[in-house]
Coordinates of N, CA, C and O in Angstrom, one line a residue:
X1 N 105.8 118.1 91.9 CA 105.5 116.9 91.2 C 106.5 115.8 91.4 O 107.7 116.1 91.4
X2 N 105.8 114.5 91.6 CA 107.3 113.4 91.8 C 108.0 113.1 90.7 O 107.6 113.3 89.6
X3 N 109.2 112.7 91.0 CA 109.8 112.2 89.8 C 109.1 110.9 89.4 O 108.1 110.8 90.1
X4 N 109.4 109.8 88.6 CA 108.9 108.9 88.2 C 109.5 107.6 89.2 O 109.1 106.5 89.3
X5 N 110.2 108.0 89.7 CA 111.6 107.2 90.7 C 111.3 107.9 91.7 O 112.5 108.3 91.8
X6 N 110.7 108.5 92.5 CA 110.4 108.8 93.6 C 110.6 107.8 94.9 O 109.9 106.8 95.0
X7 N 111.5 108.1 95.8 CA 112.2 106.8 96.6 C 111.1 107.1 98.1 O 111.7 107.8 98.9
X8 N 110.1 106.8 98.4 CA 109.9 106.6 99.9 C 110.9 106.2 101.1 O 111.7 105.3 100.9
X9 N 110.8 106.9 102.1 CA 111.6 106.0 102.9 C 110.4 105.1 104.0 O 109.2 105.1 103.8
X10 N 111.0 104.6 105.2 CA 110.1 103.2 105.6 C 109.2 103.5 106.2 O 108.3 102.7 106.5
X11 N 109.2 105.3 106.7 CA 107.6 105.8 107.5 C 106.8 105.7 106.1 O 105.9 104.8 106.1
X12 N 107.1 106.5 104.8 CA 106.2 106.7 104.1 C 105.7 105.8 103.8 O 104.5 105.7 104.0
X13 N 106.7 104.7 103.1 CA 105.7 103.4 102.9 C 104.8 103.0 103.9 O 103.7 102.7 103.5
X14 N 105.0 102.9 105.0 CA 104.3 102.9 106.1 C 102.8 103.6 106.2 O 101.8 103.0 106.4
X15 N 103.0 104.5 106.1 CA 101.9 105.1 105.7 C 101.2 104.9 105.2 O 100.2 104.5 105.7
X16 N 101.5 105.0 103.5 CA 100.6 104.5 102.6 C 99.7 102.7 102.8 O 98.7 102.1 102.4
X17 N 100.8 102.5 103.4 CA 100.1 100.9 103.7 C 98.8 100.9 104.5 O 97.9 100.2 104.3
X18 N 98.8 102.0 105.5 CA 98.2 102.4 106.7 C 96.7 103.0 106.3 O 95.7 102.7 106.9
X19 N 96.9 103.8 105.3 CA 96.0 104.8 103.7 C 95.4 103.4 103.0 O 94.3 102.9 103.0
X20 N 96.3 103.1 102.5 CA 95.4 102.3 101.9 C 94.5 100.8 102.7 O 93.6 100.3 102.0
X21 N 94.6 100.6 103.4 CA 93.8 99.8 104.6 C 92.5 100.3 104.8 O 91.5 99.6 104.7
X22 N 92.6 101.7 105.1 CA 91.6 102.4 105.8 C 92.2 103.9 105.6 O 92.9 104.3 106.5
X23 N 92.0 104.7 104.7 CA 91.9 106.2 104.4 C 91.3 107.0 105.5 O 91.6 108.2 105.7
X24 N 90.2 106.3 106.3 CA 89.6 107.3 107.0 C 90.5 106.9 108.7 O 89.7 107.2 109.7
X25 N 91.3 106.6 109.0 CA 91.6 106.6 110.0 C 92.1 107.9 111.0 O 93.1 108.4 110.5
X26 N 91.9 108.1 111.6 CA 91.9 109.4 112.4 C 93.7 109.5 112.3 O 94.5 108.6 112.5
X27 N 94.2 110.9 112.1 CA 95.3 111.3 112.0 C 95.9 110.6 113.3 O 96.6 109.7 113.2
X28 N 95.5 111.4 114.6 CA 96.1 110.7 115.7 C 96.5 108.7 115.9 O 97.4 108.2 116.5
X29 N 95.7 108.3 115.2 CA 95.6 107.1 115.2 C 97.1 106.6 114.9 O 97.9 106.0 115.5
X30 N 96.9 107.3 113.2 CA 98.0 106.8 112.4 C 99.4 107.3 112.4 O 100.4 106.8 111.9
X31 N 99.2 108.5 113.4 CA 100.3 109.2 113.8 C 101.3 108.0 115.1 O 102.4 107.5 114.9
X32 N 100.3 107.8 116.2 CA 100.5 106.5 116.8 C 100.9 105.0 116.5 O 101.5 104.2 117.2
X33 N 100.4 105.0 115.5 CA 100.7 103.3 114.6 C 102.2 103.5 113.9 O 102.9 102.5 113.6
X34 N 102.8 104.9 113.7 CA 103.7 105.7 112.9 C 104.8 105.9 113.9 O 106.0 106.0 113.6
X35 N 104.3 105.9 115.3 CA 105.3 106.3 116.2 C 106.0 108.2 116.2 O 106.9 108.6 116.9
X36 N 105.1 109.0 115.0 CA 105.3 110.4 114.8 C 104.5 111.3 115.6 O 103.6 110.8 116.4
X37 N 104.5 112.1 115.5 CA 104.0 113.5 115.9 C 102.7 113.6 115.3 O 102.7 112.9 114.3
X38 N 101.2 114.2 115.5 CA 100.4 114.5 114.3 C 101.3 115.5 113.2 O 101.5 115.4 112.0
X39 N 101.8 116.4 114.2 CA 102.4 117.8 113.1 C 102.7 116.7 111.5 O 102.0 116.5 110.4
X40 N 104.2 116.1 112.1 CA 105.1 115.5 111.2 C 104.0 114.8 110.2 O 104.2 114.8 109.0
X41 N 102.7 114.1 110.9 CA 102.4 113.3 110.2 C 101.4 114.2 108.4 O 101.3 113.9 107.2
X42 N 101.0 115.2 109.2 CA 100.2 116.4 108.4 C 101.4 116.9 107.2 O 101.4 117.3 106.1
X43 N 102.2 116.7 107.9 CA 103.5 117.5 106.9 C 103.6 116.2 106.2 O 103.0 116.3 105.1
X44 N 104.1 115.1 106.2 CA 103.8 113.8 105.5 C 103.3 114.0 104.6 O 103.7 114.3 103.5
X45 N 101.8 114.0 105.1 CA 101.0 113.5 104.1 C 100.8 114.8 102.9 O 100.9 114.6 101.7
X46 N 100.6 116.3 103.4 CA 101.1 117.2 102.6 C 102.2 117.6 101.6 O 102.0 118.2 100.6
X47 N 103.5 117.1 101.8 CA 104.5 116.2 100.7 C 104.2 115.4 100.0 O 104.9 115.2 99.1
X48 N 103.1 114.6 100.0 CA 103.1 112.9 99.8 C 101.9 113.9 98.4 O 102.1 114.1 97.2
X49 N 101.1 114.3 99.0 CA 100.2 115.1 97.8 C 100.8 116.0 96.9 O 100.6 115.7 95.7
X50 N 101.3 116.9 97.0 CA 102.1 117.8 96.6 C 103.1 117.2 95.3 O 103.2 117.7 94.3
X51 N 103.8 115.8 95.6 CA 104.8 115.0 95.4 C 103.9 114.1 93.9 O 104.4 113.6 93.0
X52 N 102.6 114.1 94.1 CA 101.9 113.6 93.3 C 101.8 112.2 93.9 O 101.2 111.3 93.2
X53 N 102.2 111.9 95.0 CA 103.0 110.6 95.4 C 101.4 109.8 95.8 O 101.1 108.7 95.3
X54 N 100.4 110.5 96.5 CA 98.9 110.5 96.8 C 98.1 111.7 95.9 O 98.0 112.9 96.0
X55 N 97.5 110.6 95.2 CA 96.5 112.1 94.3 C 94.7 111.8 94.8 O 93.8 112.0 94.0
X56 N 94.5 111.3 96.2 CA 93.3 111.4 96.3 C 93.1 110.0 97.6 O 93.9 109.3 98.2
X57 N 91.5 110.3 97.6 CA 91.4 109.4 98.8 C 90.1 109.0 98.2 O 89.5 109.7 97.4
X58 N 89.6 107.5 98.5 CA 88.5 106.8 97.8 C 87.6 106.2 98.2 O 87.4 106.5 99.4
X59 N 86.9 105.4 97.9 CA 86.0 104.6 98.5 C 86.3 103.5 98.3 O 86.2 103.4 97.1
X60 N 86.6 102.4 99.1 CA 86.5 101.0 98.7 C 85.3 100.0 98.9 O 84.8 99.9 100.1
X61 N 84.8 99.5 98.1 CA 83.5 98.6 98.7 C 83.5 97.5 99.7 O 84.6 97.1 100.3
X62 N 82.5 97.2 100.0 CA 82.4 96.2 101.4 C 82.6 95.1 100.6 O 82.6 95.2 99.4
X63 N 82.9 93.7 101.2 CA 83.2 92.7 100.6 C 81.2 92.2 99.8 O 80.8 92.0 98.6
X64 N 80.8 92.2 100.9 CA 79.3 91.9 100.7 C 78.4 92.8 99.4 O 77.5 92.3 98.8
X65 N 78.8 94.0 99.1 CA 78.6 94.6 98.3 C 79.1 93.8 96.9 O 78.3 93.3 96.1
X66 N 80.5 93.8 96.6 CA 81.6 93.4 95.8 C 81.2 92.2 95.5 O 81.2 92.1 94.3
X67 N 80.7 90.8 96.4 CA 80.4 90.3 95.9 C 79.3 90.0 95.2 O 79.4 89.1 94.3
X68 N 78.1 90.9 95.5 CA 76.8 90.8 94.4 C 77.1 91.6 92.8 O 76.3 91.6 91.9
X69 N 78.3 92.2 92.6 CA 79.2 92.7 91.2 C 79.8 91.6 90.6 O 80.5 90.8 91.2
X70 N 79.5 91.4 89.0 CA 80.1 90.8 88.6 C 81.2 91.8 87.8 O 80.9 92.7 87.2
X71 N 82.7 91.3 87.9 CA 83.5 92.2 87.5 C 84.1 91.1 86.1 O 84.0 89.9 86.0
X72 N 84.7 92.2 85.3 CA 85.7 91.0 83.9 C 86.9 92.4 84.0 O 87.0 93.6 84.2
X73 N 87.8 91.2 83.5 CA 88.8 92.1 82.6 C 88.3 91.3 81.3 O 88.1 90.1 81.1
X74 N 88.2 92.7 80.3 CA 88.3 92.8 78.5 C 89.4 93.3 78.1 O 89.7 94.5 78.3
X75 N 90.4 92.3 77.4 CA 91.5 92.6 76.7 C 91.4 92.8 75.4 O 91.1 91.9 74.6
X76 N 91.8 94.3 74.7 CA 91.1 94.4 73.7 C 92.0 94.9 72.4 O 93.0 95.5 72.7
X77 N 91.8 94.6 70.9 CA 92.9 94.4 70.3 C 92.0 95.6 69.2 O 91.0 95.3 68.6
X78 N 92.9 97.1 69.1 CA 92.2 98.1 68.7 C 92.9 97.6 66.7 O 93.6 96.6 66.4
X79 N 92.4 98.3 65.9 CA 92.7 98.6 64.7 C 93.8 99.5 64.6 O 94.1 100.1 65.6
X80 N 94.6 99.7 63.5 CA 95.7 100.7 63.6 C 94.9 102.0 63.6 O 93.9 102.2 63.1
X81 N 95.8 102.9 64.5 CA 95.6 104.4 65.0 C 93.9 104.6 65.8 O 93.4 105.7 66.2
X82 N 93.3 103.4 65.8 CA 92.2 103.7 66.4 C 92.4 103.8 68.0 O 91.3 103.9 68.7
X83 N 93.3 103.8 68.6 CA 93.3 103.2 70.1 C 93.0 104.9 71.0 O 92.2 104.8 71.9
X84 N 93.3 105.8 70.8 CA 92.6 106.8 71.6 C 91.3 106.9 71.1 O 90.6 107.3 72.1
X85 N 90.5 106.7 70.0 CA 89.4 106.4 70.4 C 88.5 105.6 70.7 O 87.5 106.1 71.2
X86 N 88.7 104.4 70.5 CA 88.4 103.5 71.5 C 88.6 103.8 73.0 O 87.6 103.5 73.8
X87 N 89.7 104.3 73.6 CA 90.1 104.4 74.4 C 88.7 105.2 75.3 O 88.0 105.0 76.3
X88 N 88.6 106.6 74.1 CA 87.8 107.4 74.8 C 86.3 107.1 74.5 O 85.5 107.9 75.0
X89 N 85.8 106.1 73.9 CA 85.1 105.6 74.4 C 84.4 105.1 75.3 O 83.4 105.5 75.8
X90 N 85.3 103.8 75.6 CA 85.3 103.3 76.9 C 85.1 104.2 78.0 O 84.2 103.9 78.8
X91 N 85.9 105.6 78.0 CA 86.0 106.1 78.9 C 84.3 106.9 79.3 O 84.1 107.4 80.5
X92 N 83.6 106.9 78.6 CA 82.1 107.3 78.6 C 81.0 106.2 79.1 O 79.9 106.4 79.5
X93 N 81.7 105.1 79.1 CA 80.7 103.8 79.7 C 80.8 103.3 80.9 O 81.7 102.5 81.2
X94 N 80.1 103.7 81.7 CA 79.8 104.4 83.3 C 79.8 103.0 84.2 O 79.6 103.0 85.4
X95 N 80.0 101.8 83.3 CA 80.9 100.3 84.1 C 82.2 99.7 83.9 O 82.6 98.6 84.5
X96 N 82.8 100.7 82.9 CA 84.2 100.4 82.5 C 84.5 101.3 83.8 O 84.0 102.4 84.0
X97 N 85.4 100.7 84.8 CA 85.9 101.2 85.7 C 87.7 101.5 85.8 O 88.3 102.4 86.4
X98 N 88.3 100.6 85.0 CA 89.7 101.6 84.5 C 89.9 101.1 83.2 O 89.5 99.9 83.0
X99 N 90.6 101.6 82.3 CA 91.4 101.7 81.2 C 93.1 101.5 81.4 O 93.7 102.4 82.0
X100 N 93.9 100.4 80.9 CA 94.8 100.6 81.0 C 95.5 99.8 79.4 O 95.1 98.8 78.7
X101 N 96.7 100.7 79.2 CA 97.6 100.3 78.0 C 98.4 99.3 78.3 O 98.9 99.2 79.4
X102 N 98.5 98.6 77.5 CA 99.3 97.6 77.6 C 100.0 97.0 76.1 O 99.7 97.1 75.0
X103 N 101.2 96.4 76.9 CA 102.0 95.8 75.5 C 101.8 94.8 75.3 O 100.9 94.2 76.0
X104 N 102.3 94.1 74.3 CA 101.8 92.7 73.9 C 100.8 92.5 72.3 O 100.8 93.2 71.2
X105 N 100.1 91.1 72.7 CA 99.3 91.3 71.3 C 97.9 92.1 71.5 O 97.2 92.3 70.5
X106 N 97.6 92.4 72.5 CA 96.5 93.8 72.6 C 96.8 94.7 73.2 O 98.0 94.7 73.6
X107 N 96.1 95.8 73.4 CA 96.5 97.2 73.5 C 95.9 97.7 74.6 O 96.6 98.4 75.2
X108 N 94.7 97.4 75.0 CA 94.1 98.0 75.9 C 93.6 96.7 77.1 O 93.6 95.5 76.9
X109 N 93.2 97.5 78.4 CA 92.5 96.3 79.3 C 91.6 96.9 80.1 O 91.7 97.7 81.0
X110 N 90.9 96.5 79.5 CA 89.6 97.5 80.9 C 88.9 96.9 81.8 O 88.8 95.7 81.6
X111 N 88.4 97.3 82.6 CA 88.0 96.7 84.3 C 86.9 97.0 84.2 O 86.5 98.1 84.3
X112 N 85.7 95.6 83.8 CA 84.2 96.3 84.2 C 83.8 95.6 85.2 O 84.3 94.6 85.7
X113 N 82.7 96.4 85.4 CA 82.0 96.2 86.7 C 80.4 96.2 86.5 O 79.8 97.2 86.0
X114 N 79.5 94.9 86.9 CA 78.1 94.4 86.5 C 77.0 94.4 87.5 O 77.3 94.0 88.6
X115 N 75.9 94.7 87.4 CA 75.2 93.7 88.3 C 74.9 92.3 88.4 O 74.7 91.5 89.3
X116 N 74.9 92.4 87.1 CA 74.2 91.0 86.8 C 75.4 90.3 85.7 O 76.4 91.0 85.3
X117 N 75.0 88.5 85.3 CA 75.9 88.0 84.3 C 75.5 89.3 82.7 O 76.1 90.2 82.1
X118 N 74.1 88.6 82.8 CA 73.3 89.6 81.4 C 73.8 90.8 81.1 O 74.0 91.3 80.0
X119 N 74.1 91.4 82.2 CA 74.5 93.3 82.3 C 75.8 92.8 81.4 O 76.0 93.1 80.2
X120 N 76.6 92.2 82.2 CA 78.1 92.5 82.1 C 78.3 91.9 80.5 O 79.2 92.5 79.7
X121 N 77.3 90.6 79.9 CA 77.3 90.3 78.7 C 77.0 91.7 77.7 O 77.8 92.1 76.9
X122 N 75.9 92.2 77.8 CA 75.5 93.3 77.0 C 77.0 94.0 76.8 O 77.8 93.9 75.8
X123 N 77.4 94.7 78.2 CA 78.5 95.9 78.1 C 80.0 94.8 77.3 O 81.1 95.4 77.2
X124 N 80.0 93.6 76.9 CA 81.0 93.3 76.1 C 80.2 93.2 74.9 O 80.3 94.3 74.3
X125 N 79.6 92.6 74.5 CA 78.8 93.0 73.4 C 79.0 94.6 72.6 O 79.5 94.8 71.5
X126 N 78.5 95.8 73.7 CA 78.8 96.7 73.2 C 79.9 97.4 73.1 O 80.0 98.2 72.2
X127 N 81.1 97.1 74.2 CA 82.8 97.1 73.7 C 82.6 96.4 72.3 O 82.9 97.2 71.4
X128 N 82.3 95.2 71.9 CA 82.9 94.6 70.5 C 82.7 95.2 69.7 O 83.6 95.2 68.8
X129 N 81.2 96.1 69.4 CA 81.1 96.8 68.3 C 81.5 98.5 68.7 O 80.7 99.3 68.3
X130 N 82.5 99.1 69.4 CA 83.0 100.2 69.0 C 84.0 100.2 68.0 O 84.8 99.4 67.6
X131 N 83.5 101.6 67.6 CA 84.3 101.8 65.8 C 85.9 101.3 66.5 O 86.5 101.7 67.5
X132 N 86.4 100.3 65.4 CA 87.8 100.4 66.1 C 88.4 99.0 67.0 O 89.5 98.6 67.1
X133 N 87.3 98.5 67.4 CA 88.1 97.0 68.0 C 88.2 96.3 67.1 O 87.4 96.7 66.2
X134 N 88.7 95.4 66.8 CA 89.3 94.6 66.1 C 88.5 93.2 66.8 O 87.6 92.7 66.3
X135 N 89.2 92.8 68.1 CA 88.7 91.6 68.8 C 88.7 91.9 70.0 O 89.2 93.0 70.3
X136 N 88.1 91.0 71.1 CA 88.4 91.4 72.4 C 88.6 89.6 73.2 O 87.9 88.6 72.8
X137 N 89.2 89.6 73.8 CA 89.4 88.7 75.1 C 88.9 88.8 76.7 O 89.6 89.4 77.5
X138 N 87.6 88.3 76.9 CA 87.3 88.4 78.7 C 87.3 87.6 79.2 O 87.0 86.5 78.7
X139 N 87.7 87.6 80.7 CA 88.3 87.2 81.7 C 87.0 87.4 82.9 O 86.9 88.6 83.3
X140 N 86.3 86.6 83.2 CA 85.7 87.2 84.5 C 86.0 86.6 85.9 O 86.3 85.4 86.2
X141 N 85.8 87.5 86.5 CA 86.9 87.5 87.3 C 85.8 86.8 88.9 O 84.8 87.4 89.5
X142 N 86.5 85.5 89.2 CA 85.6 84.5 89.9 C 85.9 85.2 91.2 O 85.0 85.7 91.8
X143 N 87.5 85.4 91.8 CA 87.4 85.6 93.3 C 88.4 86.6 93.1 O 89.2 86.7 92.1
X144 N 88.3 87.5 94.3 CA 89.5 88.2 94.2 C 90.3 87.6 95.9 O 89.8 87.5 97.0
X145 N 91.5 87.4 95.6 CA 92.3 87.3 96.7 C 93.1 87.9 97.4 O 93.3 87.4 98.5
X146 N 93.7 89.2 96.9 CA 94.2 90.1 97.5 C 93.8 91.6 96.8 O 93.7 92.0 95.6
X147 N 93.5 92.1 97.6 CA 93.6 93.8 97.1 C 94.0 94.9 97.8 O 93.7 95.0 99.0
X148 N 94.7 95.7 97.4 CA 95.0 96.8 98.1 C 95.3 98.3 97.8 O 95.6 99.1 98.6

């Protein structure tokens, strides 16, 4: 398991920059772009898992896809001791796509994801009335400019 301070050095970063671009790139490839061995590179990435450092490989959407989604961030301001369930609520609504904690004057921020304006209205709508929010704040989200 990594520590929380887990230091890469400049292949790994390297790597992961390489992973997250394109996950599916043929070992040899990235072994090449890396200037390593396949071996070394297999041993890499085997540390790098192990390490907790990579816990998985994903799918990223096409731009063309992504953009017929409408996505928001909901910033959401739970009641006292309600926030794990809220929390796990959220976590059952199959367009909230992450949950994250945060400090400040709200508590929670979740990432949804829509087809439509209407869709993504309803799914705030029904964030507002789980047992437990208090208020919410959304943000929808016009362009994205960088991701990685």
């Amino acid at each position: 398991m990594a520590s929380a301070g887990h230091i890469l050095d400049d292949v790994d970063a390297q790597l992961l920059a390489l992973l997250r671009a394109d996950a599916r790139q043929p070992i040899a490839q990235l072994a090449k772009e890396l200037g390593i061995s396949r071996g070394q590179l297999y041993s890499r990435l085997s540390r790098l898992e192990e390490e907790g450092v990579v816990a998985g490989y994903t799918v990223r959407l096409g731009s063309a896809f992504s953009a017929s989604r409408v996505r928001a961030h909901v910033m959401i301001k739970t009641l006292p001791r309600f926030n794990r369930e809220v929390e796990q609520a959220l976590a059952r609504i199959r367009s909230v796509q992450a949950i994250h904690a945060i400090s400040g004057e709200y508590d929670i921020i979740a990432m949804l994801e829509a087809e439509s304006g209407v869709q993504l209205n309803e799914l705030i709508d029904e964030i507002g009335l789980l047992e437990g929010v208090e208020r919410t704040t959304t943000s929808v989200i016009l362009a994205t400019k960088v991701e990685r």
